[in-house]
Short mmCIF file of C-alpha atoms in Angstrom, two decimals:
data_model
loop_
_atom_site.label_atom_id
_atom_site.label_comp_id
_atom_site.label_asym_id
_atom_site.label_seq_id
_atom_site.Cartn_x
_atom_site.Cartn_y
_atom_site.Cartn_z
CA UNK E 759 -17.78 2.07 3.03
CA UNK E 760 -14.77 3.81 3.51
CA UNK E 761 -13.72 3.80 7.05
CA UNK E 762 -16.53 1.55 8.56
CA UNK E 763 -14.26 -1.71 7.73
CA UNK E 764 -12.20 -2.37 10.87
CA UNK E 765 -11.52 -0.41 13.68
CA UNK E 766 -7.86 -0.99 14.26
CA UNK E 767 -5.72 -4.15 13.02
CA UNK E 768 -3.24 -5.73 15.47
CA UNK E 769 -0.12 -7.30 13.99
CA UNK E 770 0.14 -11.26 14.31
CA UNK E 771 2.71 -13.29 14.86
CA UNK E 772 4.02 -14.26 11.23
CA UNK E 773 3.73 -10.62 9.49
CA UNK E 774 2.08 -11.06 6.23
CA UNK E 775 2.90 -8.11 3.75
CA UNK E 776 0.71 -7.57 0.73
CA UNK E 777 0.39 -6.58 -2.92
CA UNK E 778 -2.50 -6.19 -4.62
CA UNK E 779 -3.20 -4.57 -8.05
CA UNK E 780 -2.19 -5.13 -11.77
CA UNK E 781 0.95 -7.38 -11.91
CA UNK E 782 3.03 -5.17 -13.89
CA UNK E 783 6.75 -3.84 -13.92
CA UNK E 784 5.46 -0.06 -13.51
CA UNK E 785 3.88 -1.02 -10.48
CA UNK E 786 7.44 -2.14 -8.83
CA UNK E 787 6.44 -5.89 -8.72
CA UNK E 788 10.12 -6.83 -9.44
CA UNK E 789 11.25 -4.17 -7.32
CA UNK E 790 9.46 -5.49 -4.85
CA UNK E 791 9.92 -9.40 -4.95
CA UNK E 792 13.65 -9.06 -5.70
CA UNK E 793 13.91 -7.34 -1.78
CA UNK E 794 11.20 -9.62 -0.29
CA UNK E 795 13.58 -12.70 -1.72
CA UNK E 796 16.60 -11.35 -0.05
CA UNK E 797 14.47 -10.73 3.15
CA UNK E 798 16.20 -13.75 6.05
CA UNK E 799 13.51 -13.12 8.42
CA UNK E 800 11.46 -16.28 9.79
CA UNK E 801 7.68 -14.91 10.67
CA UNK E 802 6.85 -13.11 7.59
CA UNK E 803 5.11 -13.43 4.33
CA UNK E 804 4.04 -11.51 1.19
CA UNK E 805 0.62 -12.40 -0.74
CA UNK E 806 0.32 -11.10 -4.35
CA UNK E 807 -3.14 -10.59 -5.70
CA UNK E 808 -3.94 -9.40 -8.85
CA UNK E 809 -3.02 -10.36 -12.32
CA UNK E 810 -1.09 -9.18 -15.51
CA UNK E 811 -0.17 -9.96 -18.71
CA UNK E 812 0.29 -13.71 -18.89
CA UNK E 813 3.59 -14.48 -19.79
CA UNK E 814 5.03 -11.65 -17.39
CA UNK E 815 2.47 -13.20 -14.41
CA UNK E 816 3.71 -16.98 -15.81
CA UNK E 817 7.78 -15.44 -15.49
CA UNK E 818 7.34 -13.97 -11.86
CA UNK E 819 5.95 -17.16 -10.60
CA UNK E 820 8.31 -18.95 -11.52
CA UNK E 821 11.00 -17.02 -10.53
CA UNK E 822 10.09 -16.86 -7.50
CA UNK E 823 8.12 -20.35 -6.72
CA UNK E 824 10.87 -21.87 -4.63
CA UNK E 825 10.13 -19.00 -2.01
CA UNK E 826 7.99 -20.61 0.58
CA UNK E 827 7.52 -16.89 2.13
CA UNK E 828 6.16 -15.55 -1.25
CA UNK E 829 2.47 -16.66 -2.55
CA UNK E 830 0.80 -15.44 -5.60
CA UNK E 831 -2.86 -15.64 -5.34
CA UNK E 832 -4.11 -14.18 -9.00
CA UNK E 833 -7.85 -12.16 -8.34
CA UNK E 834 -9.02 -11.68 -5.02
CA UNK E 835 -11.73 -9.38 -3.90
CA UNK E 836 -10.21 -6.64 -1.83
CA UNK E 837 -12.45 -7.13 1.12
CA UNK E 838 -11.18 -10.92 1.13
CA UNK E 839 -7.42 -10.00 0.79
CA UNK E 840 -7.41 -7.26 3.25
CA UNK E 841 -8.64 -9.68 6.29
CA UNK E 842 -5.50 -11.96 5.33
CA UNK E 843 -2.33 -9.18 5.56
CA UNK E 844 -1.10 -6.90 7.73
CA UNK E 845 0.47 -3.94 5.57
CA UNK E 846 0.43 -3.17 2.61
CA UNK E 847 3.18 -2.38 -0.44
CA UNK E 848 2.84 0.06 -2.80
CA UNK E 849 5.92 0.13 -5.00
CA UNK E 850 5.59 2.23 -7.83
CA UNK E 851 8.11 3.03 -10.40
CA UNK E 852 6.11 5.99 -11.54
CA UNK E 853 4.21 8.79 -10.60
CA UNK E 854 0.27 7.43 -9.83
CA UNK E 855 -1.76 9.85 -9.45
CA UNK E 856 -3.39 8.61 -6.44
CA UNK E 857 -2.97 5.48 -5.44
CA UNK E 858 -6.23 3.22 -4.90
CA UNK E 859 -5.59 0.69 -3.04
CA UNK E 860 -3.59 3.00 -0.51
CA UNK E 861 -7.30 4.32 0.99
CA UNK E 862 -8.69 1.05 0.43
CA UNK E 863 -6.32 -0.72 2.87
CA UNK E 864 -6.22 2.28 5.41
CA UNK E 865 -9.86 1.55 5.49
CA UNK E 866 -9.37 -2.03 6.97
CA UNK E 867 -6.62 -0.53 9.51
CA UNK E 868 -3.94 -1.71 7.04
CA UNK E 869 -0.66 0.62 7.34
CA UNK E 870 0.99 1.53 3.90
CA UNK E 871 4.47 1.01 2.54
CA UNK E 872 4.60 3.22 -0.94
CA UNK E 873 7.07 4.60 -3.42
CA UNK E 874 8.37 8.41 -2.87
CA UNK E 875 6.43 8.64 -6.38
CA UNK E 876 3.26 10.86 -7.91
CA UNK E 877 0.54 11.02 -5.04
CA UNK E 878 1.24 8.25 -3.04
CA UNK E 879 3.12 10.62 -0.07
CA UNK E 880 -0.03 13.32 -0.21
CA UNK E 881 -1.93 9.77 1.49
CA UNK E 882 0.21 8.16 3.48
CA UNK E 883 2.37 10.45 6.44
CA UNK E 884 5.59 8.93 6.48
CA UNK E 885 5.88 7.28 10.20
CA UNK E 886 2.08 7.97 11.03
CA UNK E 887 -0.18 5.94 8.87
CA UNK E 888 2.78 3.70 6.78
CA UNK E 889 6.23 4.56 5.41
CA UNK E 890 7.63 5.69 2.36
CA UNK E 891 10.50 5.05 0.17
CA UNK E 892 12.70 6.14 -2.53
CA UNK E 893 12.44 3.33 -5.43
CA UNK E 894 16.03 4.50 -6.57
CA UNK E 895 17.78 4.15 -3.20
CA UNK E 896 19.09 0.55 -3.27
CA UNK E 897 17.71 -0.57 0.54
CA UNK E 898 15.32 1.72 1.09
CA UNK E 899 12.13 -0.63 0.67
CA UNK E 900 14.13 -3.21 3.15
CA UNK E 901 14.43 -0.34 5.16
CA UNK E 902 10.63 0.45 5.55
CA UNK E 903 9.83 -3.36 5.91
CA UNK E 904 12.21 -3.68 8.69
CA UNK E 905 9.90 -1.10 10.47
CA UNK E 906 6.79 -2.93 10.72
CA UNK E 907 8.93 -6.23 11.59
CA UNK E 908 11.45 -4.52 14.54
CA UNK E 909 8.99 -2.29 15.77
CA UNK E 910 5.70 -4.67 16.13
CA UNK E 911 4.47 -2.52 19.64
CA UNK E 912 3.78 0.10 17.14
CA UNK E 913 1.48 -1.29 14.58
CA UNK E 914 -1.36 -0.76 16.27
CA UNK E 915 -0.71 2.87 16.56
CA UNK E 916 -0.50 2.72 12.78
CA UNK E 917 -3.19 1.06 12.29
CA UNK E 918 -5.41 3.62 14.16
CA UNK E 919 -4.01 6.34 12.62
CA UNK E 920 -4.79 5.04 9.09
CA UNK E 921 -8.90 5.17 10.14
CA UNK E 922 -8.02 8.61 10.98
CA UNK E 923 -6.58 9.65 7.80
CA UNK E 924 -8.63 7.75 5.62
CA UNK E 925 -11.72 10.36 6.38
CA UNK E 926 -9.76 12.90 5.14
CA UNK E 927 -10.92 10.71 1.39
CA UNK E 928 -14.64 9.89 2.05
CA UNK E 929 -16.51 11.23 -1.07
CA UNK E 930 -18.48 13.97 1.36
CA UNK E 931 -15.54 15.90 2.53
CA UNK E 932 -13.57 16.02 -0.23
CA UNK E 933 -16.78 17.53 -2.17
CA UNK E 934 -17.01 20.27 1.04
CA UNK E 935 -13.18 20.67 -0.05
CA UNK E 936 -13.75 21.23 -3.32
CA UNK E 937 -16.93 23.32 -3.04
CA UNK E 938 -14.90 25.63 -0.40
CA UNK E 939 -11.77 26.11 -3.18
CA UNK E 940 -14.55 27.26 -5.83
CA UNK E 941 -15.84 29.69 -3.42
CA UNK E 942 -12.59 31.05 -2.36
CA UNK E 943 -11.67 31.07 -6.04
CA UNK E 944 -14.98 32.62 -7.12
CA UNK E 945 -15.25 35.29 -4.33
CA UNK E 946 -11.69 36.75 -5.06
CA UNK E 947 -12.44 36.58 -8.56
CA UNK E 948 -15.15 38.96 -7.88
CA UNK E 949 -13.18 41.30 -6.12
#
């Protein structure tokens, strides 16, 4: 399924930005609401899917429920939430080791904004297929979102270039990867 979503996304009008995962404060939710809420842009719009612990989920939104631009949506199946946004946040406060829902939205043509953090950068190629950031640099996360929203002509550059790199993580090649390490491993073990 991987790859054969989309072939390339073009931006609309009103940029929606996206979340989508376990509603947690590992996962940079704050982080990432507290810059969105700052954000004086008319046109744009993040969409949280996913849930959390209650309470936490029950804080957050209503925190935030006086921001028109910010909508939390609770579950959503991927393939549903993907057709509504146009990139994609990753914000981790720590080190994932590989970051799902990165290769599931490059699949639908959806560029990536992630945290500096774990194995988020070995996916997305800062300024090719998304951006990245440093969590502990105070307007670095503005900075990458003010990317996608000055710079619309290049989206759909992006967006290509996410199908690319999202073969590089279909199931098949990364076996022939794997399979070609072992051999290199095993024939200069037998040296």
């Amino acid at each position: 399924k991987i790859g054969n979503n989309i072939n390339s996304k073009s931006i609309s009008n009103k940029i929606k930005f996206g979340f989508a995962g376990r509603i947690s404060k590992h996962k940079g939710i704050e982080l990432l609401l507290d810059v969105f809420s700052k954000l004086n842009y008319n046109g744009i719009e993040l969409l949280i899917a996913g849930t959390g612990e209650q309470k936490y989920y029950n804080n957050l939104r209503n925190k935030y429920k006086n921001k028109e631009n910010i909508k939390f949506m609770g579950f959503v199946k991927s393939e549903n939430f993907y057709k509504l946004i146009d990139v994609i946040i990753v914000p981790s406060l720590w080190n994932e080791a590989f970051g799902r829902v990165i290769i599931e939205a490059m699949s639908y043509g959806i560029p990536v904004i992630g945290s500096s953090r774990g194995g988020i950068p070995e996916v997305i190629i800062d300024g090719e297929n998304g951006f990245l950031f440093d969590p502990d640099k105070k307007d670095d996360l503005k900075l990458s979102i003010n990317k996608f929203i000055k710079n619309k002509e290049n989206y759909m550059k992006i967006s290509t270039n996410c199908l690319k790199r999202v073969k590089d993580f279909i199931l098949e090649k990364m076996l022939d990867e794997y399979e070609k390490f072992i051999n290199e491993i095993y024939n200069g073990y037998n040296r």
